[in-house]
Coordinates of C-alpha atoms in Angstrom, one line a residue:
M14 CA 2.2 7.5 -56.7
N15 CA 1.4 11.2 -54.9
R16 CA 4.1 13.3 -53.6
T17 CA 4.3 11.8 -49.7
S18 CA 4.7 8.2 -51.3
L19 CA 7.6 9.4 -53.5
T20 CA 9.5 10.8 -50.7
G21 CA 11.3 7.8 -49.2
L22 CA 12.5 6.5 -52.6
Q23 CA 15.5 6.8 -55.1
M24 CA 15.1 9.3 -58.0
I25 CA 16.6 7.7 -61.2
G26 CA 16.9 10.1 -64.1
N27 CA 13.1 11.8 -63.6
N28 CA 11.5 8.9 -62.2
F29 CA 11.2 7.1 -58.8
S30 CA 11.9 4.1 -57.8
G31 CA 11.9 1.7 -54.4
E32 CA 12.8 -1.6 -55.0
G33 CA 14.9 -2.4 -51.7
D34 CA 13.5 -3.6 -48.8
H35 CA 16.1 -1.9 -46.0
T36 CA 14.8 1.2 -44.5
F37 CA 16.2 3.9 -42.7
R38 CA 15.0 7.1 -40.7
A39 CA 16.6 10.5 -40.0
F40 CA 17.0 11.7 -36.3
A41 CA 15.5 14.8 -35.2
P42 CA 18.7 16.2 -32.7
L43 CA 16.5 19.1 -31.1
Q44 CA 13.7 16.4 -30.2
Q45 CA 16.2 13.7 -29.8
Q46 CA 13.9 11.1 -31.5
W47 CA 13.6 9.1 -34.9
L48 CA 11.5 10.9 -37.2
P49 CA 8.8 8.9 -38.5
Q50 CA 9.6 9.0 -42.3
E51 CA 10.9 6.1 -43.9
F52 CA 13.7 6.2 -46.7
R53 CA 14.8 2.9 -48.8
E54 CA 18.1 2.0 -49.1
A55 CA 19.0 1.9 -53.0
T56 CA 19.9 -1.3 -54.3
T57 CA 22.7 -2.2 -56.7
G58 CA 20.0 -2.5 -59.4
E59 CA 18.8 0.9 -58.9
I60 CA 22.4 2.4 -58.8
D61 CA 23.2 0.8 -61.8
S62 CA 20.1 2.0 -63.4
A63 CA 21.3 5.7 -62.3
L64 CA 24.2 5.2 -63.4
N65 CA 23.6 3.9 -66.9
L66 CA 21.2 6.4 -67.3
A67 CA 24.0 9.1 -66.4
A68 CA 26.2 7.9 -69.0
Q69 CA 23.7 7.8 -71.8
A70 CA 22.6 11.5 -70.7
F71 CA 26.6 12.3 -71.1
T72 CA 26.8 11.9 -74.6
V73 CA 24.3 14.4 -75.0
Y74 CA 24.7 16.8 -72.2
K75 CA 28.6 17.1 -73.0
K76 CA 27.4 18.8 -76.3
T77 CA 25.2 21.6 -74.6
T78 CA 26.0 25.0 -75.1
P79 CA 27.5 27.3 -71.9
Q80 CA 24.4 29.3 -72.3
Q81 CA 22.1 26.0 -72.0
R82 CA 23.8 24.9 -68.9
A83 CA 23.8 28.1 -67.3
A84 CA 20.2 28.1 -67.6
F85 CA 19.8 24.9 -66.1
L86 CA 21.7 26.2 -63.2
Q87 CA 19.9 29.3 -63.1
A88 CA 16.8 27.2 -63.1
I89 CA 17.7 25.1 -60.1
A90 CA 18.3 27.9 -58.3
E91 CA 15.1 29.2 -58.9
E92 CA 13.2 26.0 -58.1
I93 CA 15.3 25.7 -54.7
I94 CA 13.8 29.0 -54.0
S95 CA 9.8 28.0 -54.9
L96 CA 10.4 25.6 -52.3
G97 CA 9.7 28.3 -49.8
D98 CA 9.6 27.4 -45.9
E99 CA 9.3 23.6 -46.2
L100 CA 12.8 23.3 -47.2
I101 CA 14.0 25.3 -44.4
N102 CA 11.5 23.5 -42.0
V103 CA 12.4 20.2 -43.1
A104 CA 16.3 20.7 -43.1
S105 CA 15.9 22.4 -39.5
A106 CA 14.4 19.2 -38.0
E107 CA 16.7 17.2 -39.7
S108 CA 19.8 18.8 -38.5
G109 CA 19.0 20.7 -35.8
L110 CA 20.2 24.0 -37.1
P111 CA 18.4 27.1 -36.6
L112 CA 16.2 28.7 -39.3
P113 CA 18.3 31.8 -40.0
R114 CA 21.5 29.9 -40.5
L115 CA 19.9 27.7 -43.0
Q116 CA 18.2 30.6 -44.7
G117 CA 21.6 31.6 -45.3
E118 CA 22.7 28.3 -46.2
R119 CA 20.1 28.7 -48.9
D120 CA 21.3 31.6 -50.1
R121 CA 24.8 30.3 -50.5
T122 CA 23.3 27.4 -52.3
T123 CA 21.6 29.4 -54.9
G124 CA 24.5 32.1 -55.2
Q125 CA 26.8 29.2 -55.9
L126 CA 24.5 28.2 -58.7
R127 CA 24.2 31.9 -60.3
L128 CA 28.1 32.1 -60.0
F129 CA 28.7 29.1 -62.1
A130 CA 26.3 30.1 -64.3
A131 CA 28.1 33.5 -65.1
T132 CA 31.1 32.1 -65.4
I133 CA 30.4 29.4 -67.9
T134 CA 28.1 31.9 -69.8
E135 CA 31.7 34.2 -69.9
G136 CA 33.4 31.5 -71.2
S137 CA 37.2 31.9 -70.4
W138 CA 37.3 29.2 -67.5
V139 CA 38.1 26.6 -70.4
N140 CA 41.6 28.2 -70.6
A141 CA 41.9 27.9 -74.2
R142 CA 45.6 27.6 -75.6
I143 CA 46.6 28.2 -79.2
T144 CA 50.1 27.6 -80.6
T145 CA 50.6 28.3 -84.2
P146 CA 51.7 27.8 -87.3
A147 CA 53.2 24.3 -87.1
P148 CA 51.9 22.5 -85.7
D149 CA 48.5 24.1 -85.0
L150 CA 47.8 23.1 -81.2
R151 CA 44.7 24.1 -79.7
Q152 CA 43.9 23.1 -76.0
M153 CA 40.4 23.6 -73.7
Q154 CA 39.1 21.9 -70.7
I155 CA 36.6 19.3 -71.4
P156 CA 34.0 17.6 -69.0
I157 CA 35.3 14.5 -67.6
G158 CA 32.2 12.1 -67.4
V159 CA 29.7 10.5 -64.9
T160 CA 30.4 11.5 -61.2
G161 CA 29.6 10.2 -58.1
I162 CA 29.0 12.8 -55.3
F163 CA 28.3 12.3 -51.5
G164 CA 26.6 15.0 -49.3
A165 CA 27.8 16.4 -46.1
S166 CA 26.4 15.8 -42.9
N167 CA 27.1 19.9 -41.6
F168 CA 25.8 21.6 -44.6
P169 CA 22.3 20.0 -45.7
L170 CA 22.0 22.5 -48.3
A171 CA 25.4 24.0 -49.4
F172 CA 27.5 21.0 -49.5
S173 CA 24.4 18.5 -50.3
V174 CA 22.2 17.7 -53.3
A175 CA 22.7 21.1 -55.2
G176 CA 26.0 22.3 -53.4
G177 CA 29.1 23.2 -54.8
D178 CA 30.2 19.6 -55.9
T179 CA 27.2 19.1 -58.0
T180 CA 27.1 22.7 -59.2
A181 CA 30.5 22.6 -60.6
A182 CA 30.2 19.3 -62.0
L183 CA 27.0 20.2 -63.9
A184 CA 28.8 23.5 -65.0
A185 CA 31.4 21.7 -66.5
G186 CA 29.3 19.2 -68.4
C187 CA 29.4 16.0 -66.4
T188 CA 26.5 14.1 -65.3
V189 CA 26.0 13.5 -61.3
V190 CA 24.6 10.4 -59.5
F191 CA 24.1 11.8 -56.1
K192 CA 24.6 9.9 -52.9
A193 CA 22.4 11.7 -50.0
H194 CA 23.8 11.7 -46.5
P195 CA 21.3 9.8 -44.4
A196 CA 21.3 12.5 -41.6
H197 CA 19.3 14.7 -43.9
P198 CA 17.5 12.4 -46.4
H199 CA 13.9 14.3 -46.7
T200 CA 15.8 17.7 -47.1
S201 CA 17.8 16.0 -50.0
H202 CA 14.8 14.5 -51.5
L203 CA 13.0 18.1 -51.6
T204 CA 16.0 19.6 -53.2
A205 CA 16.3 16.8 -55.8
T206 CA 12.6 17.4 -57.0
A207 CA 13.5 21.1 -57.4
I208 CA 16.5 19.9 -59.6
R209 CA 14.3 17.4 -61.4
K210 CA 11.7 20.3 -62.4
A211 CA 14.7 22.1 -63.9
V212 CA 15.9 19.5 -65.8
L213 CA 12.4 19.3 -67.2
R214 CA 12.2 22.9 -67.8
T215 CA 15.2 23.2 -69.6
N216 CA 15.0 20.3 -71.6
M217 CA 18.1 18.5 -70.1
P218 CA 18.5 14.8 -70.9
D219 CA 16.8 12.5 -68.6
G220 CA 19.9 11.2 -66.4
V221 CA 21.8 14.2 -65.9
F222 CA 21.1 14.1 -62.2
S223 CA 20.1 11.3 -60.1
L224 CA 19.7 10.9 -56.4
V225 CA 20.1 7.8 -54.4
H226 CA 19.7 6.8 -50.6
G227 CA 21.8 4.7 -48.3
A228 CA 22.7 4.6 -44.8
S229 CA 25.2 1.7 -45.0
H230 CA 28.5 2.0 -46.2
E231 CA 28.0 -0.4 -49.1
T232 CA 26.1 1.7 -50.9
G233 CA 28.9 4.3 -51.2
Q234 CA 31.5 1.4 -52.1
Y235 CA 29.5 0.2 -54.7
L236 CA 29.2 3.7 -56.4
A237 CA 32.6 4.3 -56.0
A238 CA 33.7 1.2 -57.4
H239 CA 31.1 1.1 -60.5
P240 CA 32.8 1.2 -63.9
L241 CA 30.7 4.1 -65.2
V242 CA 31.9 6.5 -62.8
S243 CA 34.9 8.8 -63.9
A244 CA 35.2 10.7 -60.7
I245 CA 34.1 10.8 -57.0
A246 CA 33.8 14.0 -54.8
F247 CA 33.3 13.6 -51.0
T248 CA 33.1 15.9 -48.0
G249 CA 33.4 14.3 -44.5
S250 CA 35.4 12.1 -42.4
F251 CA 39.1 11.2 -43.2
K252 CA 37.9 7.4 -42.6
G253 CA 35.0 8.0 -45.5
G254 CA 37.3 9.7 -47.7
K255 CA 40.1 7.4 -47.5
A256 CA 37.8 4.2 -47.8
L257 CA 36.6 6.1 -51.2
F258 CA 39.8 6.6 -52.3
D259 CA 41.1 3.2 -51.6
T260 CA 38.3 1.8 -53.6
A261 CA 39.0 4.1 -56.6
T262 CA 42.9 3.3 -56.8
R263 CA 42.2 -0.4 -56.7
R264 CA 39.7 -0.5 -59.4
A265 CA 40.7 -1.9 -62.6
V266 CA 40.8 1.7 -64.0
P267 CA 41.6 4.2 -61.1
I268 CA 39.6 7.6 -61.2
P269 CA 40.2 10.9 -59.0
V270 CA 38.4 11.0 -55.6
F271 CA 38.0 14.9 -54.6
A272 CA 37.7 14.3 -50.7
E273 CA 37.7 16.9 -48.2
M274 CA 38.5 14.9 -44.9
G275 CA 38.6 17.3 -42.2
S276 CA 41.5 19.8 -40.7
V277 CA 42.3 21.3 -37.6
N278 CA 42.9 24.6 -39.1
P279 CA 45.9 25.7 -36.6
V280 CA 46.1 29.4 -35.2
F281 CA 49.0 31.0 -34.1
F282 CA 49.1 33.8 -31.6
L283 CA 52.1 35.8 -31.6
P284 CA 53.2 37.6 -28.6
G285 CA 52.8 40.8 -29.7
I286 CA 49.3 40.7 -30.6
L287 CA 48.1 39.3 -27.6
R288 CA 49.8 42.2 -25.5
E289 CA 47.4 44.4 -27.5
K290 CA 44.4 43.0 -28.0
G291 CA 44.2 39.4 -25.7
T292 CA 41.0 39.8 -24.2
A293 CA 39.3 40.6 -27.8
L294 CA 41.0 37.8 -29.4
A295 CA 40.1 35.6 -26.6
T296 CA 36.3 36.2 -27.2
Q297 CA 36.6 36.0 -31.0
F298 CA 38.4 32.7 -30.9
L299 CA 35.7 31.1 -28.7
Q300 CA 33.1 32.0 -31.2
S301 CA 34.9 30.6 -33.7
V302 CA 35.3 27.4 -32.0
T303 CA 31.9 26.9 -31.2
L304 CA 30.3 28.2 -34.4
G305 CA 27.5 25.8 -35.5
T306 CA 28.4 23.9 -32.1
G307 CA 32.1 23.5 -34.0
Q308 CA 30.6 21.6 -36.7
F309 CA 32.4 23.4 -39.4
C310 CA 35.4 21.7 -41.4
T311 CA 37.1 25.1 -40.4
N312 CA 36.6 24.9 -37.2
P313 CA 40.2 26.1 -35.4
G314 CA 40.5 22.7 -33.5
L315 CA 44.5 23.7 -32.8
F316 CA 45.9 27.0 -31.4
I317 CA 49.8 27.9 -30.5
T318 CA 51.1 30.2 -28.3
A319 CA 54.6 30.9 -26.6
A320 CA 55.2 31.2 -22.8
G321 CA 55.0 34.8 -21.5
N322 CA 52.8 36.8 -19.1
D323 CA 50.9 38.3 -21.9
T324 CA 49.9 34.7 -23.3
D325 CA 49.0 34.0 -19.4
A326 CA 46.4 36.7 -19.6
F327 CA 45.1 35.0 -22.8
I328 CA 44.7 31.9 -21.6
N329 CA 43.2 32.9 -18.3
A330 CA 40.6 34.7 -20.4
L331 CA 39.7 31.8 -22.6
R332 CA 39.5 29.6 -19.4
Q333 CA 36.7 32.0 -17.8
G334 CA 35.1 32.5 -21.2
V335 CA 34.7 28.7 -22.0
G336 CA 32.9 28.0 -18.7
T337 CA 30.4 30.6 -19.6
L338 CA 29.5 28.9 -23.0
P339 CA 26.2 27.2 -24.0
N340 CA 26.1 23.3 -25.0
G341 CA 24.8 22.4 -28.2
Y342 CA 22.9 19.6 -30.2
M343 CA 25.1 17.9 -32.8
L344 CA 23.8 16.8 -36.2
T345 CA 23.6 13.5 -35.6
P346 CA 24.2 10.9 -32.2
G347 CA 27.1 9.1 -34.1
I348 CA 29.0 12.6 -34.5
L349 CA 28.1 13.6 -30.8
A350 CA 29.7 10.2 -29.7
A351 CA 32.7 10.7 -32.2
Y352 CA 33.4 13.8 -30.3
N353 CA 32.8 12.8 -26.6
N354 CA 35.3 9.6 -27.3
G355 CA 37.6 12.1 -29.1
I356 CA 37.9 14.2 -26.2
A357 CA 38.1 11.4 -23.7
T358 CA 40.9 10.2 -25.7
L359 CA 42.7 12.9 -25.4
R360 CA 42.7 13.4 -21.8
E361 CA 43.6 9.2 -21.3
Q362 CA 46.8 10.3 -23.6
G363 CA 47.7 12.9 -20.7
V364 CA 46.1 16.1 -22.1
E365 CA 44.8 18.7 -19.7
V366 CA 41.6 20.4 -19.4
L367 CA 41.9 24.0 -19.8
G368 CA 38.4 24.6 -19.3
E369 CA 35.0 23.8 -20.3
A370 CA 31.2 24.4 -20.3
T371 CA 28.9 22.7 -17.7
P372 CA 27.7 19.5 -19.5
A373 CA 24.1 18.5 -20.2
D374 CA 22.8 15.5 -21.5
Q375 CA 22.7 14.7 -25.4
Q376 CA 24.7 17.9 -25.9
A377 CA 28.1 18.6 -27.0
T378 CA 30.1 20.3 -24.0
P379 CA 32.5 23.0 -25.5
S380 CA 36.0 22.3 -24.3
L381 CA 39.6 23.5 -24.4
L382 CA 42.3 21.3 -23.8
Q383 CA 46.1 21.9 -23.2
V384 CA 49.3 20.2 -24.2
T385 CA 52.9 21.3 -24.3
A386 CA 54.8 21.3 -27.9
A387 CA 57.1 18.8 -26.3
Q388 CA 54.0 16.2 -26.1
V389 CA 52.7 16.8 -29.7
L390 CA 56.4 16.5 -31.3
E391 CA 56.8 13.4 -29.4
N392 CA 53.2 12.2 -30.2
P393 CA 51.6 14.2 -33.3
V394 CA 48.6 12.0 -33.1
L395 CA 47.5 14.4 -30.0
C396 CA 46.7 17.3 -33.3
H397 CA 44.3 14.6 -35.1
E398 CA 40.8 16.3 -35.4
V399 CA 38.2 16.1 -33.0
F400 CA 35.0 17.4 -34.7
G401 CA 33.1 19.4 -32.5
P402 CA 33.1 22.6 -30.1
S403 CA 36.6 22.1 -28.8
S404 CA 40.3 23.6 -29.5
L405 CA 43.5 21.9 -28.1
H406 CA 46.1 24.5 -26.9
I407 CA 49.5 24.0 -27.6
H408 CA 51.7 25.6 -25.4
A409 CA 55.2 26.3 -26.3
G410 CA 58.1 27.2 -24.4
S411 CA 59.7 29.5 -27.1
I412 CA 58.9 30.9 -30.6
E413 CA 61.5 28.4 -31.7
E414 CA 59.1 25.6 -30.3
I415 CA 56.4 27.3 -32.5
Y416 CA 58.0 26.6 -35.7
S417 CA 58.6 23.4 -34.9
V418 CA 55.3 22.9 -34.2
A419 CA 54.6 24.4 -37.5
R420 CA 56.9 21.9 -39.5
R421 CA 55.3 19.1 -38.1
L422 CA 51.8 19.7 -39.0
E423 CA 50.0 17.5 -41.6
G424 CA 48.2 19.3 -44.5
Q425 CA 45.5 21.4 -43.5
L426 CA 42.3 23.3 -45.1
T427 CA 43.5 26.4 -43.3
A428 CA 46.2 28.1 -40.9
T429 CA 46.0 31.2 -39.5
I430 CA 48.7 33.7 -37.6
H431 CA 47.9 36.7 -35.4
G432 CA 50.5 39.1 -35.0
T433 CA 51.3 42.7 -35.3
E434 CA 52.8 44.5 -38.4
E435 CA 56.5 44.2 -36.9
E436 CA 55.8 40.6 -35.8
L437 CA 54.3 39.4 -39.3
Q438 CA 57.5 40.9 -40.9
Q439 CA 59.6 39.4 -38.3
H440 CA 58.2 35.9 -38.6
A441 CA 57.4 35.7 -42.7
A442 CA 59.4 32.4 -42.3
L443 CA 56.3 30.9 -40.4
I444 CA 54.0 32.2 -43.1
D445 CA 56.4 30.2 -45.7
I446 CA 56.2 26.9 -43.6
L447 CA 52.4 27.3 -43.6
R448 CA 52.2 27.9 -47.2
E449 CA 53.1 24.5 -47.6
K450 CA 50.9 23.1 -45.0
A451 CA 47.8 24.4 -46.3
G452 CA 45.5 25.7 -48.7
R453 CA 44.3 29.1 -47.1
I454 CA 46.6 31.4 -44.9
I455 CA 44.6 33.7 -42.7
I456 CA 46.3 36.9 -41.4
N457 CA 44.6 38.2 -38.1
G458 CA 41.3 36.7 -38.7
F459 CA 39.3 33.3 -38.2
P460 CA 39.1 30.4 -40.6
T461 CA 35.1 29.5 -39.9
G462 CA 34.0 31.7 -43.0
V463 CA 34.5 30.7 -46.5
A464 CA 33.4 33.2 -49.0
V465 CA 32.2 31.5 -52.4
S466 CA 34.2 33.6 -55.1
H467 CA 36.9 33.1 -57.9
A468 CA 39.7 33.2 -55.7
M469 CA 38.9 30.9 -52.9
V470 CA 41.0 27.8 -51.9
H471 CA 39.0 25.4 -50.1
G472 CA 41.8 22.2 -50.0
G473 CA 45.0 21.6 -48.8
P474 CA 47.8 18.9 -48.6
W475 CA 47.0 15.6 -47.4
P476 CA 45.0 14.6 -45.3
A477 CA 43.1 17.5 -45.5
T478 CA 42.0 16.7 -49.0
T479 CA 42.9 14.4 -51.9
P480 CA 44.2 15.5 -54.1
A481 CA 45.8 18.8 -52.9
A482 CA 45.6 20.5 -56.0
G483 CA 42.3 21.4 -56.0
T484 CA 39.1 23.3 -54.5
S485 CA 36.0 22.5 -53.5
V486 CA 34.5 26.2 -52.7
G487 CA 34.7 28.8 -55.7
T488 CA 34.6 28.8 -59.0
A489 CA 38.0 27.2 -59.6
A490 CA 36.1 24.0 -58.4
I491 CA 35.2 23.5 -62.0
Y492 CA 38.8 22.1 -62.7
R493 CA 37.9 18.8 -60.6
F494 CA 35.6 17.8 -63.0
C495 CA 37.4 18.7 -66.4
R496 CA 40.5 17.5 -68.4
P497 CA 42.6 19.2 -71.0
V498 CA 42.4 17.7 -74.6
C499 CA 44.6 19.1 -77.5
Y500 CA 43.5 19.5 -81.0
Q501 CA 46.3 19.2 -83.4
D502 CA 46.0 20.3 -86.9
F503 CA 42.2 20.3 -86.9
P504 CA 40.2 21.8 -89.7
A505 CA 38.3 24.8 -88.8
Y506 CA 35.1 23.4 -89.2
L507 CA 35.9 20.6 -86.9
L508 CA 37.1 22.7 -83.9
P509 CA 35.0 23.9 -81.1
P510 CA 33.6 27.6 -81.0
E511 CA 36.3 28.3 -77.9
L512 CA 39.5 27.4 -80.3
Q513 CA 38.0 28.8 -83.7
D514 CA 40.3 31.6 -85.3
E515 CA 37.6 33.9 -85.2
N516 CA 36.4 33.7 -81.4
P517 CA 33.0 34.0 -81.6
M518 CA 32.4 33.6 -78.0
K519 CA 34.8 36.6 -77.4
I520 CA 36.6 34.5 -74.4
W521 CA 40.2 35.2 -73.2
R522 CA 42.5 32.8 -74.9
Q523 CA 46.2 32.4 -74.8
V524 CA 47.4 32.9 -78.2
N525 CA 51.2 32.2 -78.7
G526 CA 51.9 33.0 -75.4
D527 CA 50.0 36.2 -75.2
I528 CA 46.5 36.8 -73.5
S529 CA 43.9 38.1 -75.8
K530 CA 40.4 37.9 -76.9
N531 CA 41.3 39.2 -80.8
S532 CA 40.6 36.8 -83.9
L533 CA 43.5 34.9 -85.2

């Protein structure tokens, strides 16, 4: 088969397969038309083949050295770069995202791969713990097994085939069967071919990575229910994540589902800061709300203020500013329809329109809506996510009502407070409330930037993610795909290098309660 004929097929390990009769195509948002390339829906037999191969590969891959896995991750990054403009142009056609945004996303993707390569090469991530003399107990993290990973619609590179979930799983020593998002199947195919080349370059076992396509829910459900899968990672809607979670927990052997399911990312504006810089904050807030046509999981979909003259001026600036904003194309017709339906539903429930841009056909209209604190306290459903370039203003009559709203919020990825130094000190209790609600708390900033670093947390209490004890961004994401194992009274020759007396890898270890790189 030539390269063109392979594009619409599954990648089962290092080979391609096209057994299915059902096909689908991607939609080009900017052109408002379906793209010509057809992609075959994976059959259950093809998914079985991918998972069987992944299970076989795991027996080999879990024994690779950190240096071997790091070389593999570095090779993936290099092969992605070698795809050049083709990857960026295809991703833009399928998503409607601008080229500079996708070039930055490619850099983030390759940067994640290199960061994890450096992390596992250094080696201390295994959290080695040793207590002696009797019993002699030695603990470290080991890979969990075969992982099923689902691509996100809004990041066709950084949260997709070679994105953070895949990178963390491969770094940990897990094998991956990846379910491509149907919104960008050609982009997924190209990235998968880069991983395949890296597999062959670094002599990784056949089956360490596979890619399957599917536009139907059945494909994902079959993957989540499969007995060979040890964990699921998902980024998307609450409905989709909850369906996978329910399937995984109903299995004969339940497995963890690491699902990022969205968030309204509330922003609290205190009166003093609005008095000092309300106009500037209004401009910055609108930029955050409409960044990427509002299609970020950290989009600030909710903001809260207390009554007062300074707040009125801020709201007027928002009302005027949103009217001048351009409309934007969303990733898929389904996402656009869901956004419009979400706005319509809020209006039917008595939510007022604070301001909006001039509508345009087939595009999302930036909108600001408004409701009182009393209304949301009576009907918390009003605070549910509407994915897109909109935000709901909760108008509180007092600071006390702001606290009441904060206490009633569901779990969030982020929560933000804008205030003067005096206000932040005065309202430390608000920070304490929000700490229990969110995975990341921001002071005098906006949540839409998510840095890939050692300290980042991109997760939060239900329904933002499941479970809350994890992150899908940053090097701590590796711990979703591991479990601790304890070796008791093992002879030295049976211990892994990380736990040997001599500490040959020179990693940081906890030895009888002290952190050290020394030999025992």
